[in-house]
Short mmCIF file of C-alpha atoms and ligand atoms in Angstrom, two decimals:
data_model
loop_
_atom_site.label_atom_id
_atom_site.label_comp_id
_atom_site.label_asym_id
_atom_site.label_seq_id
_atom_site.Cartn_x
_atom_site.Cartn_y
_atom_site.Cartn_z
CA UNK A 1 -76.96 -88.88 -56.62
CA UNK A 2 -76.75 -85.39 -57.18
CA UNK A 3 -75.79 -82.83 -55.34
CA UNK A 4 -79.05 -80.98 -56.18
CA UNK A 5 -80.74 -83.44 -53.85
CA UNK A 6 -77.97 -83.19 -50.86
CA UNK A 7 -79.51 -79.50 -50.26
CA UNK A 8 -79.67 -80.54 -46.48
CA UNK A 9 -76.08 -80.63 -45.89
CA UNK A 10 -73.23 -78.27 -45.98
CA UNK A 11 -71.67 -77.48 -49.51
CA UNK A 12 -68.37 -78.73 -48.39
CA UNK A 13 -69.81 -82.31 -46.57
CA UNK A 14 -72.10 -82.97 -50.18
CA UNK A 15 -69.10 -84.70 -51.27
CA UNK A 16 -68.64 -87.03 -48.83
CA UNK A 17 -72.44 -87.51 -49.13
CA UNK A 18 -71.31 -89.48 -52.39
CA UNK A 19 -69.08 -91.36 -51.05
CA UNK A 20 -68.92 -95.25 -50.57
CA UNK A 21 -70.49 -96.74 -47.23
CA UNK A 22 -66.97 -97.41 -45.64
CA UNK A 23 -65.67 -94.03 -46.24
CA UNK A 24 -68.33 -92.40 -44.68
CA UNK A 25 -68.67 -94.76 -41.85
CA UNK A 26 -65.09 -93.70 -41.28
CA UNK A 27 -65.57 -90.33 -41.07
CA UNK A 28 -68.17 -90.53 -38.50
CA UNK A 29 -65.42 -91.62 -36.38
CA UNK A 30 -63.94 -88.08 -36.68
CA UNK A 31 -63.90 -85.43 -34.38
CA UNK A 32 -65.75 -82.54 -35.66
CA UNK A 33 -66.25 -78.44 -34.39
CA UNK A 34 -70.01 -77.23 -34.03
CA UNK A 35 -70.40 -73.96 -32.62
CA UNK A 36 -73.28 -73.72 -30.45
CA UNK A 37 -73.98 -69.73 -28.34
CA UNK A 38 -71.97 -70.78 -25.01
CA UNK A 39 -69.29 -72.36 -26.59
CA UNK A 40 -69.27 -68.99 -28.80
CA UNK A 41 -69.16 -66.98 -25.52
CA UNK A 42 -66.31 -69.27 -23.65
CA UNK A 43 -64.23 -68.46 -26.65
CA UNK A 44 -64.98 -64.89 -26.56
CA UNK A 45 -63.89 -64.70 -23.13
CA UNK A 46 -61.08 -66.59 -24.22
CA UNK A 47 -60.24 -63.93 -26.41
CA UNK A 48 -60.38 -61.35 -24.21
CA UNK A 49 -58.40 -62.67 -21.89
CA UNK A 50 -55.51 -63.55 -23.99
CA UNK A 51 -56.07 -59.84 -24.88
CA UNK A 52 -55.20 -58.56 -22.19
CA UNK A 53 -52.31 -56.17 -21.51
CA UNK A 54 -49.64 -57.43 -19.10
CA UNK A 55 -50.09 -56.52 -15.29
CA UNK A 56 -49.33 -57.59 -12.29
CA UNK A 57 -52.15 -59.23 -11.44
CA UNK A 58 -53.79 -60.96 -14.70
CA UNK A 59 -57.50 -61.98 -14.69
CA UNK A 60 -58.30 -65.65 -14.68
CA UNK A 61 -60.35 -67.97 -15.82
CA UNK A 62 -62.68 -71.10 -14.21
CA UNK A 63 -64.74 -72.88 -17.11
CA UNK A 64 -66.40 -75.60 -15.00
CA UNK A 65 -68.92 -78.28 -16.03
CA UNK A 66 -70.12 -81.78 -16.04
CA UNK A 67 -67.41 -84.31 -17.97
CA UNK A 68 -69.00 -84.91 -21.57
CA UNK A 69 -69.95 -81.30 -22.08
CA UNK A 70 -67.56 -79.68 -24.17
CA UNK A 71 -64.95 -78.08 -22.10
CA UNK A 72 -61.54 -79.52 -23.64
CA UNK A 73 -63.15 -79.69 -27.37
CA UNK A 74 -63.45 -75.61 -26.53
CA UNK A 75 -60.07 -74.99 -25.41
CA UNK A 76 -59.00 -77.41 -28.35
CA UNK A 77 -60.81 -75.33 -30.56
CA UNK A 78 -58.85 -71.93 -29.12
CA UNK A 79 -55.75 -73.49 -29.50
CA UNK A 80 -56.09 -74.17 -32.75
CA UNK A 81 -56.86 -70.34 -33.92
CA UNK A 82 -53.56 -69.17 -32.05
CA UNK A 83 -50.97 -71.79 -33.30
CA UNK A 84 -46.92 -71.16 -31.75
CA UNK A 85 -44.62 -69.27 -33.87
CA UNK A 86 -41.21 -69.57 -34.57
CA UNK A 87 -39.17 -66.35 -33.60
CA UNK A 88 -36.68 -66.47 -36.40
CA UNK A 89 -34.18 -63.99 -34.56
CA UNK A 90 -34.32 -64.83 -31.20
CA UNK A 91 -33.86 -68.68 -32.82
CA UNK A 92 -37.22 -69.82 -29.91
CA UNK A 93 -40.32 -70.66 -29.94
CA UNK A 94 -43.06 -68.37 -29.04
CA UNK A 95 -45.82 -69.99 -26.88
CA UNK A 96 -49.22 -67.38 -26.71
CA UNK A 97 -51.34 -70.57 -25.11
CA UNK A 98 -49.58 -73.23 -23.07
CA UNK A 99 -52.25 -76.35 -21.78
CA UNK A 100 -51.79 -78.73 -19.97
CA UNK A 101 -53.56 -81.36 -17.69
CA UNK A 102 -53.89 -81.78 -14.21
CA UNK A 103 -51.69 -84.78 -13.43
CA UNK A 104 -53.97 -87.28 -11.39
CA UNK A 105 -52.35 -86.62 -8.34
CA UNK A 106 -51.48 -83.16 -8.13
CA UNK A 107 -48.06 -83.32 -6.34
CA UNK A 108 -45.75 -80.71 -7.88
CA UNK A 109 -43.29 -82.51 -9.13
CA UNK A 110 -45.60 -84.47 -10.91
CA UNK A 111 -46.95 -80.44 -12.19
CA UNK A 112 -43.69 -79.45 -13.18
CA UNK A 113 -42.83 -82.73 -15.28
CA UNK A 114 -46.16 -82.19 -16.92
CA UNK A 115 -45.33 -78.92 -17.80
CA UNK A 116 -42.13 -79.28 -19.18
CA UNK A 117 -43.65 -82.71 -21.41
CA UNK A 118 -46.04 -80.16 -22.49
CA UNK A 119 -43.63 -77.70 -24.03
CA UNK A 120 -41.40 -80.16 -25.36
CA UNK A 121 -38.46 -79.95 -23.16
CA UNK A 122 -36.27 -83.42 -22.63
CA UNK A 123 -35.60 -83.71 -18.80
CA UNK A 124 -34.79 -85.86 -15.79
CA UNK A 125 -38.05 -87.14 -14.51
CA UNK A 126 -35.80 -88.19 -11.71
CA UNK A 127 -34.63 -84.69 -10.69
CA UNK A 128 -35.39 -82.74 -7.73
CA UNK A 129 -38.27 -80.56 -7.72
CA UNK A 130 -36.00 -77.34 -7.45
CA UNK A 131 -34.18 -78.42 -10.53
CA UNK A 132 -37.39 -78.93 -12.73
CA UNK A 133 -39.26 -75.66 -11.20
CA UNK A 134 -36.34 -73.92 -12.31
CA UNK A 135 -35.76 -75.45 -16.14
CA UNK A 136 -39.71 -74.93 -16.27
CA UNK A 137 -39.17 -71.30 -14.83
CA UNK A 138 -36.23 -70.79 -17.18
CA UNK A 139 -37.91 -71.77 -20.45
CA UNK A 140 -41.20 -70.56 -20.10
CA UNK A 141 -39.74 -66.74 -19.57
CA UNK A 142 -38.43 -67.48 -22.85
CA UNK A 143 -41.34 -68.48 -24.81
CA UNK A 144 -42.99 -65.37 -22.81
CA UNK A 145 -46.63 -67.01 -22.63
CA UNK A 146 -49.59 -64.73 -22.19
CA UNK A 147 -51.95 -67.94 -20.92
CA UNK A 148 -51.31 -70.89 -18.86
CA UNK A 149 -54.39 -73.09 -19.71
CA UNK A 150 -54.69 -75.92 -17.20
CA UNK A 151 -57.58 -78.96 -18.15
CA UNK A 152 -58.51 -81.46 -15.55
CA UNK A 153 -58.24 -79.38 -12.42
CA UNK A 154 -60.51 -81.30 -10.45
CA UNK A 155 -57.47 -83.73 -10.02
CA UNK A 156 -56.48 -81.06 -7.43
CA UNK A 157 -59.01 -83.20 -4.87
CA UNK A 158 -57.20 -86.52 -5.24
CA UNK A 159 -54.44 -84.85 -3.78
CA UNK A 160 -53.72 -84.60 0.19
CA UNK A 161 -54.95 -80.79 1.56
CA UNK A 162 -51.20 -79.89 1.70
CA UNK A 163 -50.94 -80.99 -1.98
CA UNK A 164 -53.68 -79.21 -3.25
CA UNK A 165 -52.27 -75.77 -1.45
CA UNK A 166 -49.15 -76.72 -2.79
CA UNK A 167 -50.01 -76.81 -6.30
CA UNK A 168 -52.95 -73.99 -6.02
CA UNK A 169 -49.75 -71.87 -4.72
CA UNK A 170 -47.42 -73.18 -7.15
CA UNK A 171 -50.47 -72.22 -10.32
CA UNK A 172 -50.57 -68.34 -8.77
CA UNK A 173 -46.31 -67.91 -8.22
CA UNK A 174 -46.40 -69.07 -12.00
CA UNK A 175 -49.41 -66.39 -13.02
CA UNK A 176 -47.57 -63.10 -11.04
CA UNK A 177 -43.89 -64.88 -12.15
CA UNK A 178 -44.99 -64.81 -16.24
CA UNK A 179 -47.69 -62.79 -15.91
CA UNK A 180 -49.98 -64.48 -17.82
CA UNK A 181 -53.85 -65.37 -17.44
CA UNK A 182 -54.58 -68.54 -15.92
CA UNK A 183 -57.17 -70.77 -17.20
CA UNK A 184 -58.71 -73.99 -15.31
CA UNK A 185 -60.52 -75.90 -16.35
CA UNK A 186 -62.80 -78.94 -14.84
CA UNK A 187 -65.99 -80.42 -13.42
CA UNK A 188 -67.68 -78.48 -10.75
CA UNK A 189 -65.46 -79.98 -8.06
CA UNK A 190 -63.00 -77.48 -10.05
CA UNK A 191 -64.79 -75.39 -8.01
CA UNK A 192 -64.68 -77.26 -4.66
CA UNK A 193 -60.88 -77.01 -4.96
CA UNK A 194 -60.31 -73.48 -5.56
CA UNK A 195 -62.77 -72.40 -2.79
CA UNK A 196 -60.49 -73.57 0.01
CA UNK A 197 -58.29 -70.36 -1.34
CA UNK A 198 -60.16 -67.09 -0.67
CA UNK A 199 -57.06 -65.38 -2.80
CA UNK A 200 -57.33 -67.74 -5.50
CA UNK A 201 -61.15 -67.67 -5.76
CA UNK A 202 -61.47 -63.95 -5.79
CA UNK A 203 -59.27 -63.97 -8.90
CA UNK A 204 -60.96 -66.47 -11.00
CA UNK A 205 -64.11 -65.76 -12.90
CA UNK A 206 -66.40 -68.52 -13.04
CA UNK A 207 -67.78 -69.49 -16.26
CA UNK A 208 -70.01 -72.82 -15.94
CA UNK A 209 -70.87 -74.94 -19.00
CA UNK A 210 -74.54 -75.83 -18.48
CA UNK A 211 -76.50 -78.76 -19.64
CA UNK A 212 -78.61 -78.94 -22.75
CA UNK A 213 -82.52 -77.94 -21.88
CA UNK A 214 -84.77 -77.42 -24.50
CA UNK A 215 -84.68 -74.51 -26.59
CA UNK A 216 -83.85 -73.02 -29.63
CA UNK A 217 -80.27 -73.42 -29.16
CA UNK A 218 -80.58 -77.20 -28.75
CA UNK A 219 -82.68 -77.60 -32.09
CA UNK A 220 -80.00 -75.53 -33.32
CA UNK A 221 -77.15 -77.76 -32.41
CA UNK A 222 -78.99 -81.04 -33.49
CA UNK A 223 -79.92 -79.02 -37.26
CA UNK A 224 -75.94 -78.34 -37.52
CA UNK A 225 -75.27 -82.04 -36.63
CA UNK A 226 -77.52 -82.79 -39.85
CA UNK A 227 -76.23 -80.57 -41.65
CA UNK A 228 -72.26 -82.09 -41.03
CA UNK A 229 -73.61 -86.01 -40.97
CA UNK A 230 -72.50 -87.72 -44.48
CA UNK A 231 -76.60 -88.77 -44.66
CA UNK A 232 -78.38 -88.56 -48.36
CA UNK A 233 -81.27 -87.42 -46.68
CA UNK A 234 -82.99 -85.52 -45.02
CA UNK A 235 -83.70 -86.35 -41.40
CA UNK A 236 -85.49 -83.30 -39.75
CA UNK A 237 -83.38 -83.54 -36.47
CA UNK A 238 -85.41 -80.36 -35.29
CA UNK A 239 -88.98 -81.81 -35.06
CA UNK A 240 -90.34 -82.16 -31.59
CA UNK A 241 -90.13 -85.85 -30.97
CA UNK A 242 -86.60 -86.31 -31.80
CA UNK A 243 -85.15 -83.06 -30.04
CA UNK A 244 -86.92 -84.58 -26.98
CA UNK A 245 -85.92 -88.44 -26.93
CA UNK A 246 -81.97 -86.92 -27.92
CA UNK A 247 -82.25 -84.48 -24.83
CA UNK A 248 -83.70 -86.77 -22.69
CA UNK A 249 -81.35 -89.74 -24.08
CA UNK A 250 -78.07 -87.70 -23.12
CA UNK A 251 -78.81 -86.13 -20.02
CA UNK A 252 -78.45 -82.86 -22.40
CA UNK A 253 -74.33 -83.83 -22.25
CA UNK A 254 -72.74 -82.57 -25.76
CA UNK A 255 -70.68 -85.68 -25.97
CA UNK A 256 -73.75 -88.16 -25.34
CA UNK A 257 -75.95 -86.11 -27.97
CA UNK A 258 -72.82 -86.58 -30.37
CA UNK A 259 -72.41 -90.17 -29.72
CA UNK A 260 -75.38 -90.74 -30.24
CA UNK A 261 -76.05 -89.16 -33.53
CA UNK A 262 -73.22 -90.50 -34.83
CA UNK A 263 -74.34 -94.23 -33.84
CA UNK A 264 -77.80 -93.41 -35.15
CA UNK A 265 -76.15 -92.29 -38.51
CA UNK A 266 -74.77 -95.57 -38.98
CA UNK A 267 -77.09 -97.35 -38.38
CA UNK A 268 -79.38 -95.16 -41.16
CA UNK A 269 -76.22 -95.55 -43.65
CA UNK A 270 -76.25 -99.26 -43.59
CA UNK A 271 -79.88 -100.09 -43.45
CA UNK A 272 -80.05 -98.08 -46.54
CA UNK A 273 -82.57 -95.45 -44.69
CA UNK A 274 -79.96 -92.63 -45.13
CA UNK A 275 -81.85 -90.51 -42.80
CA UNK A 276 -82.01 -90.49 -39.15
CA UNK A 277 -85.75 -92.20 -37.48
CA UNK A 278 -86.77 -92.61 -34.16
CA UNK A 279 -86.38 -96.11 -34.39
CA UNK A 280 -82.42 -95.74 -35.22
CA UNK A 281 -82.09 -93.37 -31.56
CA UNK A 282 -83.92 -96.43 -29.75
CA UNK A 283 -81.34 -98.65 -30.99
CA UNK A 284 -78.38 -96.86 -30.21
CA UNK A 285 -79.37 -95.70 -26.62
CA UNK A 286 -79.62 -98.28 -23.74
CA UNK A 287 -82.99 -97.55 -22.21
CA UNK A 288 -85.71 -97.07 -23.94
CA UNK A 289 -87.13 -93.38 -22.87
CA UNK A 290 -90.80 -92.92 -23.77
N1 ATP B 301 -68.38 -78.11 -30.19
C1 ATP B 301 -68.52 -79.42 -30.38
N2 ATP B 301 -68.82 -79.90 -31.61
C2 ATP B 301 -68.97 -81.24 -31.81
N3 ATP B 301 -68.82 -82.17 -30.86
C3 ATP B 301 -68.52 -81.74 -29.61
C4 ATP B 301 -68.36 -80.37 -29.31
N4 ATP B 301 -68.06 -80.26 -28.00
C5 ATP B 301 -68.06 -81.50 -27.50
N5 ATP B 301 -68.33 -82.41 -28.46
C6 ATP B 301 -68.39 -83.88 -28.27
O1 ATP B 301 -68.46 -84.13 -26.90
C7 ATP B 301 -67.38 -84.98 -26.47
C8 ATP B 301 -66.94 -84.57 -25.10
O2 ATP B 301 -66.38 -83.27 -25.13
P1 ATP B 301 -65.15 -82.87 -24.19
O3 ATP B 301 -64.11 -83.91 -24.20
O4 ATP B 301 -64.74 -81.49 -24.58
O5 ATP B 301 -65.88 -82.86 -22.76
P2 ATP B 301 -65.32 -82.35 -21.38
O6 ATP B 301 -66.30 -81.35 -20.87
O7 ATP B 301 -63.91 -81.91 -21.51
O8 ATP B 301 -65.42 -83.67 -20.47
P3 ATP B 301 -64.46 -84.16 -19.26
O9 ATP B 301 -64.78 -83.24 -18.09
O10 ATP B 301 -64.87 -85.56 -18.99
O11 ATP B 301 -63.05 -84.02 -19.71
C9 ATP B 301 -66.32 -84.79 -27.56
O12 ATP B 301 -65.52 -85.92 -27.66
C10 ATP B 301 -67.14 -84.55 -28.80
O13 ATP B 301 -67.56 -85.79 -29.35
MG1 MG B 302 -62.13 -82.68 -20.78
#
């Protein structure tokens, strides 16, 4: 086939377009980045925050949402554009962006052995908490972070109310110790957490991750999922029918309206369709929504 005829894709996915059913069935197995507006705008804020000048008292950052929405592919996605460097003469690694996730029970200990698995530092899971606050304290002065990005923060409510002060205390001595923006990140019971600290809460600005409705933006997303899935043709993702059965089929979650292209994809690559029907969406979702 020519790639005359693959006008509905991306130049750099025509390609792969061409390539044999296995291959491509393989690489719908791979993660891949859309930008859609509010993922646009999380990173911008992102940005700006990382931005910012030292100061005592560093704004933060709460992106909350459902699970399946998007959060961790965004602060994957920032990550990636601010990669650590290697400080030739001090002979360390510079950290801008250090993540992390919430272990599942948020004692500190648990925090601080996170932490230091996160930046690569060998250590006795078995030592006191006093020793491991200080090696964390230690080397993350050295790699001088500007953000602490912590993902799964709702784990804060499996945790006794003296552990969740404990750690919501421990995440604010770290922000005024370093300096450095703090970002959480979770479902909206992120949010449940921090409001049992007035202190913390005031110094966090929300940013909530909303489900898909209907609008431009979502015919938007599903024409740049065409445009990335190795199909040889067209499927017309944006006509009416289709942007409502894949809205109402996912619940308007970013990971169910992914899954489920991809599954319809495959099944439109081996029934030799090569283009995405209604039919192929009522296969690869469990109820049938009319
Ligand atoms: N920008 C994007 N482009 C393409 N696919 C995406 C994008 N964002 C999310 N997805 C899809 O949605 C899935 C879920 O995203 P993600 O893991 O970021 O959700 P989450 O909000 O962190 O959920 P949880 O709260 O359960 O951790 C991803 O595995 C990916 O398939
Ligand atoms: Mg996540």
């Amino acid at each position: 086939m020519k790639n005359a005829q693959l006008g509905h894709l991306l130049p750099a996915i025509r390609p792969q377009a061409q390539l044999d059913d296995a291959v491509r069935l393989q690489s719908l197995l791979r993660d891949r980045w859309i930008d859609y507006p509010r993922a646009t705008q999380a990173l911008e804020q992102l940005e700006r925050l990382l931005a910012t000048p030292r100061r005592e008292r560093m704004p933060c950052l709460l992106l909350h949402g459902d699970s399946n929405i998007g959060k961790t592919q965004i602060i994957a996605k920032f990550r990636r554009g601010h990669p650590d460097e290697f400080d030739e003469r001090r002979g360390i690694e510079m950290r801008p962006i250090i993540s992390m996730q919430m272990p599942p029970t948020p004692e500190q200990h648990r925090f601080y052995s996170t932490l230091l698995f996160e930046i690569g530092a060998p250590h006795n899971a078995a030592a006191r908490l006093a020793v491991l606050e200080r090696l964390a304290r230690d080397l993350l002065h050295r790699m001088t972070p500007s953000m602490l990005i912590v993902d799964e923060v709702h784990h804060l409510l499996a945790g006794t109310y003296r552990e969740q002060r404990a750690t919501l205390n421990l995440l604010k001595f770290l922000a005024n110790d370093l300096r450095a923006s703090i970002v959480l990140v979770g479902t909206d019971d992120a949010v449940i957490a921090l409001q049992s600290d007035t202190q913390m809460i005031s110094r966090f600005t929300p940013f909530e991750m909303p489900r898909w409705h209907e609008s431009e933006a979502f015919r938007r997303l599903l024409s740049a999922f065409e445009r990335i899935l190795p199909l040889r043709r067209p499927s017309d993702l944006a006509q009416r029918e289709i942007v409502q059965y894949v809205l109402a089929a996912s619940d308007g979650l970013t990971g169910e309206v992914s899954r489920i292209l991809n599954a319809a994809a495959e099944l439109a690559i081996r029934d030799g369709n090569e283009s995405i029907k209604l039919q192929h969406l009522e296969q690869v979702t469990p109820v049938a929504i009319h």
